[in-house]
Short mmCIF file of C-alpha atoms and ligand atoms in Angstrom, two decimals:
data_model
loop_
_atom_site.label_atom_id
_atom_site.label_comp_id
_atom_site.label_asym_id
_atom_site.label_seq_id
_atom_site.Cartn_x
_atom_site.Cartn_y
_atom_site.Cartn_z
CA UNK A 572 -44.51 44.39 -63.24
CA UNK A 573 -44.98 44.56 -59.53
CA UNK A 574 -43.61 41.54 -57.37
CA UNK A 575 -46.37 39.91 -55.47
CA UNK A 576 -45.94 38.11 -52.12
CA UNK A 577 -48.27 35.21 -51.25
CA UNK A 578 -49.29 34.39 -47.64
CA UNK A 579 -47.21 32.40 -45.79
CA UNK A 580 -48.34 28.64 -45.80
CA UNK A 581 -49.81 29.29 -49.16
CA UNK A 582 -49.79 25.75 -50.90
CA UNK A 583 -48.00 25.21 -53.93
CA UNK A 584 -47.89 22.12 -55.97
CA UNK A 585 -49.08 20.06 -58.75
CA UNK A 586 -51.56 17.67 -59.13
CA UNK A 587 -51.95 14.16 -60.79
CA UNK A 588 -54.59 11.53 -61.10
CA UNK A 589 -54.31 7.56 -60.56
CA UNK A 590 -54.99 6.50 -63.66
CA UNK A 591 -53.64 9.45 -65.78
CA UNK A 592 -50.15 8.15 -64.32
CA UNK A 593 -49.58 5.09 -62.24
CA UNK A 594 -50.18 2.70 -65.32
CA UNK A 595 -51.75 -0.61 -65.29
CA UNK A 596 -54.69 0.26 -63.13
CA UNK A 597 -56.71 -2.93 -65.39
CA UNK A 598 -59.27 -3.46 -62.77
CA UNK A 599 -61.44 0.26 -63.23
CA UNK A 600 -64.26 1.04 -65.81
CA UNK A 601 -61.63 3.34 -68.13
CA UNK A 602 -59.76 0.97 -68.83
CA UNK A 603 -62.42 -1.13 -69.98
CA UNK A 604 -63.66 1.91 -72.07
CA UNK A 605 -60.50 2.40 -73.40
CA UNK A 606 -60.47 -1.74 -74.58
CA UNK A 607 -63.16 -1.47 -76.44
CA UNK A 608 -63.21 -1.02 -79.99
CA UNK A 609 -65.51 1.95 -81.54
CA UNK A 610 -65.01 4.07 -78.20
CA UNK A 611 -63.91 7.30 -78.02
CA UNK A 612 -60.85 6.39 -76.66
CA UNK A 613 -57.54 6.61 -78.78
CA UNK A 614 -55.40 4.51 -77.06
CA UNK A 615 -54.57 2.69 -73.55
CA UNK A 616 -53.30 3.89 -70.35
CA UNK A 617 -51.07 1.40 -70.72
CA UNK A 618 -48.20 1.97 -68.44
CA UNK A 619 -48.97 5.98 -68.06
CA UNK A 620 -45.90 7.11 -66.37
CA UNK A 621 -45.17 4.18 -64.33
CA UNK A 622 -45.78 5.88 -61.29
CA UNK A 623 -46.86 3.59 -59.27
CA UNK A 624 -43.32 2.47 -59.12
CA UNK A 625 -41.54 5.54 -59.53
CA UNK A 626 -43.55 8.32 -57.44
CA UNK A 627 -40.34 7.85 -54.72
CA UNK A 628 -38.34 9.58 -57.27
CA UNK A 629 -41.21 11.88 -58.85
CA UNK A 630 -41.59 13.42 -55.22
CA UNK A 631 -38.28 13.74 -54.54
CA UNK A 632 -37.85 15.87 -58.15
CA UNK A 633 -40.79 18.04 -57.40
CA UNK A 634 -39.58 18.77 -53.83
CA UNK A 635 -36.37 20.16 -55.08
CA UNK A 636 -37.86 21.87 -57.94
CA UNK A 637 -39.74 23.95 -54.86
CA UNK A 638 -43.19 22.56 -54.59
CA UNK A 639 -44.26 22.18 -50.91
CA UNK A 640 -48.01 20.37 -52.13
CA UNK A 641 -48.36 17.61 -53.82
CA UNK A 642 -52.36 16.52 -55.03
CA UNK A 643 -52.95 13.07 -55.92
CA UNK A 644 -56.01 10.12 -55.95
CA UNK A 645 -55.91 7.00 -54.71
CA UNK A 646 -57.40 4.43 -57.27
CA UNK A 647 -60.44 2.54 -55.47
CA UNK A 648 -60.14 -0.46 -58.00
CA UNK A 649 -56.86 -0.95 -56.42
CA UNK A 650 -57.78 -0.95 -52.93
CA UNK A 651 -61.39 -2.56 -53.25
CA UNK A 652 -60.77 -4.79 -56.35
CA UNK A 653 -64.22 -7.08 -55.49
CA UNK A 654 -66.66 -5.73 -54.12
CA UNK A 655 -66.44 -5.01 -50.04
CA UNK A 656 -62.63 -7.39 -50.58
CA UNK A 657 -60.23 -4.73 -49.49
CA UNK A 658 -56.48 -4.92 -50.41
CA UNK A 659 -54.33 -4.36 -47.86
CA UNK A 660 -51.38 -4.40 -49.65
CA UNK A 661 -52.72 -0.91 -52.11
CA UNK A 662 -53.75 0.76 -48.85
CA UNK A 663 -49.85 -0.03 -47.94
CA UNK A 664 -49.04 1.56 -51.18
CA UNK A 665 -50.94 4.80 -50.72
CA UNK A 666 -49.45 4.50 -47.00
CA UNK A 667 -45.78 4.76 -48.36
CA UNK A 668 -46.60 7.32 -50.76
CA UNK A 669 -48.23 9.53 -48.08
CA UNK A 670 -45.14 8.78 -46.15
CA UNK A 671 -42.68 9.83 -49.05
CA UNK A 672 -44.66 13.64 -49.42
CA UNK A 673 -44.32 13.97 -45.76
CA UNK A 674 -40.22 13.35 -45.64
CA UNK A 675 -40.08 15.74 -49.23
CA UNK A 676 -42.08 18.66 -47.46
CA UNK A 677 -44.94 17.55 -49.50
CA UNK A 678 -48.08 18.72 -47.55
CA UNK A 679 -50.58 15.88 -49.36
CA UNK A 680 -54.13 16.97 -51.17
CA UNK A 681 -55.81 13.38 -51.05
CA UNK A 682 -58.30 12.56 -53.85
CA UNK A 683 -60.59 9.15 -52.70
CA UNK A 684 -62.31 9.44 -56.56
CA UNK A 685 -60.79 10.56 -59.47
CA UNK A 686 -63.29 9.95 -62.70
CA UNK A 687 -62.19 6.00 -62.52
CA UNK A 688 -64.37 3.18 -60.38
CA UNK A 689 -64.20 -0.36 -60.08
CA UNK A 690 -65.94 -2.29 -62.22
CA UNK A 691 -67.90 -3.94 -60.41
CA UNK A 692 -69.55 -0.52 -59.46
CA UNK A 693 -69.51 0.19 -62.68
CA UNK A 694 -71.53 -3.15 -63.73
CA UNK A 695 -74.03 -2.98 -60.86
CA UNK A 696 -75.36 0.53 -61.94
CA UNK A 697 -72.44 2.81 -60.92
CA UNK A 698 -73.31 6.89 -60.16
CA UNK A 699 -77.04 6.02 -60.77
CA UNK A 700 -77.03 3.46 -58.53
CA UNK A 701 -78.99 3.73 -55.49
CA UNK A 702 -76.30 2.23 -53.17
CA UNK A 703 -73.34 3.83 -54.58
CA UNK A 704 -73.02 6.75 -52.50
CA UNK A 705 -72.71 4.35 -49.23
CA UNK A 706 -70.65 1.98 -51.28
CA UNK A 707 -68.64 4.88 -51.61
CA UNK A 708 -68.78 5.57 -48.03
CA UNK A 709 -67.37 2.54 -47.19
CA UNK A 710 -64.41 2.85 -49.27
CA UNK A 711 -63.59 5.98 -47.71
CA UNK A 712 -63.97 4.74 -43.78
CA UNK A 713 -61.78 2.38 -44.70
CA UNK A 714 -58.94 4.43 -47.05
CA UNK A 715 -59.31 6.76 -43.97
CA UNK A 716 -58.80 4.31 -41.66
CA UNK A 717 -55.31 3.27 -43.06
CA UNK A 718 -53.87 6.44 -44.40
CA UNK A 719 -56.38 9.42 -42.57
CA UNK A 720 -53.44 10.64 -40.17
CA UNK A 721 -50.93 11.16 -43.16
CA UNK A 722 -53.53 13.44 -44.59
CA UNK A 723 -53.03 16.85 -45.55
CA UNK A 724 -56.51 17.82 -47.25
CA UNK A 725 -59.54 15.52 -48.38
CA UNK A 726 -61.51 15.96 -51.84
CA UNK A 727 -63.77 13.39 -52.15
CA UNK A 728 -63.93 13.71 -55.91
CA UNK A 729 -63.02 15.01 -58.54
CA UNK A 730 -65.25 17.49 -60.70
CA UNK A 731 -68.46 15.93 -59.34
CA UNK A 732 -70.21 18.16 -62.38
CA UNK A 733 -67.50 16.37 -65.26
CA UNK A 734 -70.33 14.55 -66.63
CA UNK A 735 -73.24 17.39 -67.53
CA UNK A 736 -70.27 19.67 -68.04
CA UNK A 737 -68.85 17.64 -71.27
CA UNK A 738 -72.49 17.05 -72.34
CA UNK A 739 -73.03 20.46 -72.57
CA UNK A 740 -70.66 21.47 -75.18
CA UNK A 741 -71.82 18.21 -77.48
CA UNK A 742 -69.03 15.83 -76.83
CA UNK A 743 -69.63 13.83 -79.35
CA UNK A 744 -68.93 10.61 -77.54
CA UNK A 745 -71.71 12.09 -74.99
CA UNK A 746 -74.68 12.08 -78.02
CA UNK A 747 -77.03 9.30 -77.25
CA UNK A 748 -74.36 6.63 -75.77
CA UNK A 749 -77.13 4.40 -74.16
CA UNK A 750 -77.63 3.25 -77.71
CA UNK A 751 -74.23 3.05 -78.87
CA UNK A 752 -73.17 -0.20 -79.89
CA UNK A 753 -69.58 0.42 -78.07
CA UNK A 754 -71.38 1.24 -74.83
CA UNK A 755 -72.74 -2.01 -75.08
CA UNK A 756 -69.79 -3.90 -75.54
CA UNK A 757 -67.87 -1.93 -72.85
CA UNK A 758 -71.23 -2.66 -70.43
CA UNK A 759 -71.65 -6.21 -71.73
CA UNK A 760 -67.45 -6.65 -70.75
CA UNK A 761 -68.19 -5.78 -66.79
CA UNK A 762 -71.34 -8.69 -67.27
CA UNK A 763 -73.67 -5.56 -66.97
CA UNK A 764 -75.74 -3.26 -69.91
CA UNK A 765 -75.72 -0.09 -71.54
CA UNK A 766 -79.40 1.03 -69.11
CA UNK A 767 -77.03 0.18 -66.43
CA UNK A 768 -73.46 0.43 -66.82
CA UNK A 769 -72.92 4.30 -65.96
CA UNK A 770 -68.92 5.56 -65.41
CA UNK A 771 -68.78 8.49 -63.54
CA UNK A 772 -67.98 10.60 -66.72
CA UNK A 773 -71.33 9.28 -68.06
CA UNK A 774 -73.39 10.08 -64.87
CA UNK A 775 -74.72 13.16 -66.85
CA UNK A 776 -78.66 12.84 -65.46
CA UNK A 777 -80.29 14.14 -62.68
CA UNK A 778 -80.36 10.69 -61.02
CA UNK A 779 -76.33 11.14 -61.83
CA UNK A 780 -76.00 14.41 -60.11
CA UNK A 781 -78.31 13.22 -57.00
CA UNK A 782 -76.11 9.64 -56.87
CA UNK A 783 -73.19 11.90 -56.37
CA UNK A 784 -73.71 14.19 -54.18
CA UNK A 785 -74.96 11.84 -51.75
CA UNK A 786 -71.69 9.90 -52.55
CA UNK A 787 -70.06 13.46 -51.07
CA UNK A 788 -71.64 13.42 -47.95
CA UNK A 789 -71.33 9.88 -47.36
CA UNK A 790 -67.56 10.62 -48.10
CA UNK A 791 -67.38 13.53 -45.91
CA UNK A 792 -69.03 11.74 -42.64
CA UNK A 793 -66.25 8.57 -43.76
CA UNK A 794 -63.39 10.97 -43.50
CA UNK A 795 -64.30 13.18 -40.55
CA UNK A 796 -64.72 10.16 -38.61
CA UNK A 797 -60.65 9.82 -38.70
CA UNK A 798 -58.20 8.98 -37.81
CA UNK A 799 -57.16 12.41 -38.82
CA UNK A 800 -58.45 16.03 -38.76
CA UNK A 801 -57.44 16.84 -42.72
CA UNK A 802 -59.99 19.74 -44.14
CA UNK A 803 -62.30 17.90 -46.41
CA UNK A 804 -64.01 19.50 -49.76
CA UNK A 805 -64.40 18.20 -53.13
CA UNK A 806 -63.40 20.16 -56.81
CA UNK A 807 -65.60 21.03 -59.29
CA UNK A 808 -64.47 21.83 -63.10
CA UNK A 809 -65.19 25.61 -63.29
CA UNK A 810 -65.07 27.36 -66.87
CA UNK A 811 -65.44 31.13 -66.85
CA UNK A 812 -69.43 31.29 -68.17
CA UNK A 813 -69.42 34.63 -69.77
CA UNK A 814 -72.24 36.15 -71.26
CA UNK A 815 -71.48 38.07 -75.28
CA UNK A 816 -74.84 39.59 -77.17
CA UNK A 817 -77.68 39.45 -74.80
CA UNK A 818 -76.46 35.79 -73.90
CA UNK A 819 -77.39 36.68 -69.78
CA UNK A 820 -80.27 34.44 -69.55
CA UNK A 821 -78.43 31.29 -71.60
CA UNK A 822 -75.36 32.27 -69.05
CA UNK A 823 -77.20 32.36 -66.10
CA UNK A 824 -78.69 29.23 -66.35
CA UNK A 825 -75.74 27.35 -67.56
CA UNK A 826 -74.28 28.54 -64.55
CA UNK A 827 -77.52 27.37 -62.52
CA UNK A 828 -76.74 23.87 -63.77
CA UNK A 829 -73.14 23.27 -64.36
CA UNK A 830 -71.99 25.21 -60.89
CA UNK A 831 -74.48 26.71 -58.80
CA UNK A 832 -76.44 23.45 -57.99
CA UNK A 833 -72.87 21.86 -56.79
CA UNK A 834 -71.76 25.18 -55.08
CA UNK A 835 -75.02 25.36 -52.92
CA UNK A 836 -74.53 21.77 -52.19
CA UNK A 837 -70.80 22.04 -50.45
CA UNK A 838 -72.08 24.83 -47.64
CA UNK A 839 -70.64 23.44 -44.78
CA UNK A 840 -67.84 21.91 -46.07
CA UNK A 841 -64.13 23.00 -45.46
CA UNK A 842 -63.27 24.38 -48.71
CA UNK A 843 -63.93 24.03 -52.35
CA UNK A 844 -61.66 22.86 -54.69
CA UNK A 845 -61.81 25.22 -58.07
CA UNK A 846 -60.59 23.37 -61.22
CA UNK A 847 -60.33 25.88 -64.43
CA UNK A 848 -58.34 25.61 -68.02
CA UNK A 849 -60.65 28.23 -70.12
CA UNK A 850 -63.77 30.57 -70.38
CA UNK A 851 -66.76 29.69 -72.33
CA UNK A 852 -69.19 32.39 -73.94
CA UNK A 853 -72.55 31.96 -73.64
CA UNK A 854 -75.04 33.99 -76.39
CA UNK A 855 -78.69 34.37 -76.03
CA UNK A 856 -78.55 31.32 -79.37
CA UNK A 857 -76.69 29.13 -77.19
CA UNK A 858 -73.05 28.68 -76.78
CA UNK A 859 -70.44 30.24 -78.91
CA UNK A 860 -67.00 28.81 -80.08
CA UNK A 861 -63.53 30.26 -80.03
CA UNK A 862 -63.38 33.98 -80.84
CA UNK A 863 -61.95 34.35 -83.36
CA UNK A 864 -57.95 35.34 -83.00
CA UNK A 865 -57.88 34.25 -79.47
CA UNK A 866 -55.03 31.46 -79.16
CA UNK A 867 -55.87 28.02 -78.57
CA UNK A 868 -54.44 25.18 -76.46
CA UNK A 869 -54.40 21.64 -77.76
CA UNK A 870 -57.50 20.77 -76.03
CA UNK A 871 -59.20 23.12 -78.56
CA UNK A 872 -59.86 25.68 -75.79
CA UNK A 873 -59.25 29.62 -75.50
CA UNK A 874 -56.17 30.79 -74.05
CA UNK A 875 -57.73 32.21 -71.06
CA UNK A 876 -55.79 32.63 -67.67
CA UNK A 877 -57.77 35.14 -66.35
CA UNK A 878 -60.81 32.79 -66.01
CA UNK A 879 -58.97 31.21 -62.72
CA UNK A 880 -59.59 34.85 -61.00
CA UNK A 881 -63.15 35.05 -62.27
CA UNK A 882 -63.84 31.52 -61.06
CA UNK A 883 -62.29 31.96 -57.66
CA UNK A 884 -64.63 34.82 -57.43
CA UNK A 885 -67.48 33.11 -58.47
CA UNK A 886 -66.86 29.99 -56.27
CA UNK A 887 -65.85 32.40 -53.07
CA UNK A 888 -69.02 34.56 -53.70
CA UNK A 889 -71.32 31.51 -53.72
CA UNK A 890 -70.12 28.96 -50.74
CA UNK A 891 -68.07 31.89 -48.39
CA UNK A 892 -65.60 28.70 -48.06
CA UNK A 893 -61.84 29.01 -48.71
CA UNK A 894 -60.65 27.82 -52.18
CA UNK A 895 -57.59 25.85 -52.91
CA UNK A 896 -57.13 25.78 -56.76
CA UNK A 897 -56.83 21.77 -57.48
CA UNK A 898 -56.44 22.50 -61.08
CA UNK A 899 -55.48 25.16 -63.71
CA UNK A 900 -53.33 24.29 -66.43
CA UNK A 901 -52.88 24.27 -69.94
CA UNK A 902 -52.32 21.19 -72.60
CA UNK A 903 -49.90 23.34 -75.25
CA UNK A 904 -46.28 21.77 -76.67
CA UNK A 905 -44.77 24.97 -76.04
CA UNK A 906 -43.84 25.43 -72.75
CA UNK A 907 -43.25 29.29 -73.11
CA UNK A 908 -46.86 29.66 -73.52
CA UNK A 909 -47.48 27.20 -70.06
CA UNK A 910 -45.14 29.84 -68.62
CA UNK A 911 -47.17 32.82 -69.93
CA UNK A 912 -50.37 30.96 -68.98
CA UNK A 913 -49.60 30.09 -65.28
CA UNK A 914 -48.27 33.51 -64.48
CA UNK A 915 -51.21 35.42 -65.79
CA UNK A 916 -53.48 32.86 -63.91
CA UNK A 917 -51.37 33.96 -60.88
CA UNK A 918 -51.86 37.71 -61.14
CA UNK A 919 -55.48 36.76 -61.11
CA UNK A 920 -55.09 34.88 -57.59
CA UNK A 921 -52.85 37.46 -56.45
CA UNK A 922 -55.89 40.14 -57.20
CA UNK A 923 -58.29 37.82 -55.26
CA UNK A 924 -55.93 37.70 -52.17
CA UNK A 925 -55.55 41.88 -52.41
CA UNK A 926 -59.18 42.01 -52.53
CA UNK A 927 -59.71 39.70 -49.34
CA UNK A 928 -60.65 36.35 -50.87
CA UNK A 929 -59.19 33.03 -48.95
CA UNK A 930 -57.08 31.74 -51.24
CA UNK A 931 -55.19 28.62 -49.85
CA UNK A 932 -53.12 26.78 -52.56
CA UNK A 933 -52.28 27.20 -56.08
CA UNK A 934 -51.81 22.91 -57.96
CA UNK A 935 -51.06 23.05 -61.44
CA UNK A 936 -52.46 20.40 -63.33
CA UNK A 937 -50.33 18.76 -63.90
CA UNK A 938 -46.99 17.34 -62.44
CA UNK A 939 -45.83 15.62 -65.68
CA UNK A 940 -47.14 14.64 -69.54
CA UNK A 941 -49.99 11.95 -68.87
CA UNK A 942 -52.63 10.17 -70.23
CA UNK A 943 -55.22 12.84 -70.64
CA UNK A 944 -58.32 10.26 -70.83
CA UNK A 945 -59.78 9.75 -74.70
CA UNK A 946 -57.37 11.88 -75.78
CA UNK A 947 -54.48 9.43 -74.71
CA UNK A 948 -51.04 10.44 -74.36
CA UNK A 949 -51.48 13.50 -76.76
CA UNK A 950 -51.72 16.86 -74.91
CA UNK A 951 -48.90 17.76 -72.95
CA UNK A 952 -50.05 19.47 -69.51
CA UNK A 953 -46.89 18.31 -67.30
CA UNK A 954 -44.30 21.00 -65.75
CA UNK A 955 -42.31 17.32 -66.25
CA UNK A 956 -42.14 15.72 -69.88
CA UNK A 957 -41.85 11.40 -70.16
CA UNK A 958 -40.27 9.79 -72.60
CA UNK A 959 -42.85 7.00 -73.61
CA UNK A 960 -40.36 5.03 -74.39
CA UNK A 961 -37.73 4.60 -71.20
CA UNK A 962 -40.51 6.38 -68.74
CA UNK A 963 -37.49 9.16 -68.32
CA UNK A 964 -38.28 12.42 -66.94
CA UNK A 965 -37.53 15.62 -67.95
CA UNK A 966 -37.83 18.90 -66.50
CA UNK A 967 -39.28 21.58 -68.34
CA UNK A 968 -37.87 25.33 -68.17
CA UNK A 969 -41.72 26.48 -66.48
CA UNK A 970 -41.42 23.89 -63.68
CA UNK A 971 -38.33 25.72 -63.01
CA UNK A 972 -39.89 28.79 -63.16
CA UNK A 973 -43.02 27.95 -61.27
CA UNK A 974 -40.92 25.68 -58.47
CA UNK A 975 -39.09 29.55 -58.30
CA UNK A 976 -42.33 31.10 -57.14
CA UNK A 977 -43.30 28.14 -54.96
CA UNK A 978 -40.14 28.37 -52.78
CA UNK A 979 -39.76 32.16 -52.86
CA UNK A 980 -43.34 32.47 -52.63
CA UNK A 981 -43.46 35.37 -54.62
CA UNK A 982 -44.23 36.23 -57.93
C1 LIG B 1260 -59.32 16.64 -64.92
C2 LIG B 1260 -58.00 16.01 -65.28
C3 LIG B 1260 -57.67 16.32 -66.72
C4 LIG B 1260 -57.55 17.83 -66.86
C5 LIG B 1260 -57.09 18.31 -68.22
C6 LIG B 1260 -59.56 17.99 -65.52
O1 LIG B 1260 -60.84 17.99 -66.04
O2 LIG B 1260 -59.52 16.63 -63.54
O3 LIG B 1260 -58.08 14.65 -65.01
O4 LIG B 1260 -56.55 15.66 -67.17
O5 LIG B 1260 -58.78 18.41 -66.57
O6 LIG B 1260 -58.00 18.08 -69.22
#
């Protein structure tokens, strides 16, 4: 196969999530969620990966493994654990961490919202709330204020669609959870109820989508406003919307809703932030499952690398902004098929560079094996393994592999 150069500066890393891996982050609305009996949660977060305590060492292994990115969220229930009480001793935290990816050669993607809020957001309506998005604000002046000059890049959140996006393929945890009597209990734990309480993974209405965008822009003013001149965007979760047997119309306005509304609303920012494990086939019935004999990953989805090209494309086409891929990965427990995965994902990116795209960075998701929300500690997406047991890391042969391509920059 022919060798493929990147451009130079081209950002390579991995990316993690507060909650999927610092460990006892008790004060957010997951972990509630994941307390309360009936809910589609399997198990705690528990610990995750301890890294709270151990990212000193987790940088320092992904530095020499070749990785010159790293793309990580700070937890707001950490840093604003009451509401408008800030801790000065988690913006600290953040501050050394930020620190640490600066003396690896760790250029730092910083997420302010990763899925998981306080609870007492949560409780007093959370992403249907009227006053969230300046609630939000606030959080970010005053992150930004702390840590915005050790900032590489800025995404607000995280997949600001996550919410419609699972409803739309009939999670069942998604059917009807205002009246589920777990909702309840989890709403009736932050002193709220189920009308109310709304996680951001449950923000799947209109009001939802409105709530957050305006959270966005609130974010974006926060960060610009410095210190610090990081490029600020946010990520959506893109899936490869193809349309199979006259399925154009169904396509095109799953599309409409799950990206287009969210790609017309980032115009103007500095880049978007494209997120993609799979495609999804759209007929003119409705949506289609798994073909049948294509490969699956443990998340039940096609083996599909080449819907990171088409979703570059797509995102690129729509918002003329740069793209840095946040997150493209694949939850399988052999890691020859992680390798085969991430380097046909990378031929697509390659393509989009030849054909003129701007391409900035390429984060796997993810650094190491973490807790992968209801699905707990099952699907393995880490370059990295952890032993549950002793929190011990080990390096998998693709992290090798893909650290390889990072420092050679080359493929
Ligand atoms: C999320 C991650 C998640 C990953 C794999 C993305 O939707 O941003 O938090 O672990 O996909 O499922």
């Amino acid at each position: 196969m022919t060798e493929i150069t990147f451009p130079a500066g081209f950002l390579w890393g991995t990316a993690t999530a507060a909650h999927q891996v610092e460990g006892g982050n008790v004060y957010n609305d997951n972990w509630v969620m994941e307390h309360t009996p009936g809910g589609p949660n399997v198990e705690s977060s528990g610990d995750a990966c301890d890294h709270y305590h151990r990212y000193r060492d987790d940088l320092t292994l992904l530095a020499d493994l070749g990785f010159n990115t790293y793309r990580f969220s700070l937890e707001w229930s950490r840093i604003e654990p009451e509401d408008g009480e800030f801790s000065l001793a988690a913006l600290d935290h953040y501050r050394r961490v930020l620190a640490a990816c600066h003396e690896h050669g760790l250029t730092p993607i910083v997420t302010f919202h990763h899925f998981t809020s306080p609870r007492w957001l949560a409780a007093a309506g959370g992403w249907e709330a009227a006053d969230t998005p300046e609630r939000f604000g606030r959080f970010c002046a005053r992150a930004t204020a702390h840590l915005g000059d050790l900032m590489g890049y800025a995404c607000t959140m995280n997949e600001v669609n996550i919410g419609p996006l699972i409803a739309s393929f009939g999670a069942p945890a998604m059917r009807g959870f205002r009246a589920a009597a777990w909702y309840a209990a989890a709403a009736r734990s932050v002193g709220s109820d189920p009308a109310r309480f709304t996680p951001f993974l449950y923000a799947t209405s209109e009001r939802g989508c409105e709530t957050i965008l305006a959270a966005h822009r609130c974010a974006v003013q926060a960060i610009k406003a410095g210190p610090g001149q990081c490029a600020v965007g946010l990520t959506l979760a893109m899936e490869d919307i193809q349309a199979v047997a006259g399925g154009e119309e169904a396509a095109a306005r799953l599309r409409r809703t799950l990206q287009d509304v969210y790609l017309e609303a980032v115009r103007g920012d500095d880049f978007i932030g494209v997120q993609t494990y799979t495609r999804r086939r759209c007929a003119a019935a409705g949506l289609l499952g798994p073909e049948a004999g294509v490969e699956l990953t443990q998340m039940g989805y096609e083996f599909w690398p080449e819907a990171l090209g088409a979703t570059i494309r797509y995102a690129s086409a729509m918002t003329g902004l740069p793209v840095i891929v946040t997150e493209n990965g694949i939850g399988t427990g052999d890691d020859t098929r992680r390798l085969a995965y991430i380097e046909r994902a990378l031929r697509g990116v390659a393509a989009c560079l030849r054909d003129g795209l701007d391409v900035r960075g390429y984060t796997y998701w993810s650094a190491m094996d973490n807790f992968e929300w209801a699905l707990g500690f099952r699907p393995t997406f880490g370059l990295i393994a952890v032993d549950r047991q002793t929190q011990a890391r080990t390096v998998k042969p693709s992290a090798r592999w893909l650290g390889k391509v990072a420092r050679e920059n080359r493929l």
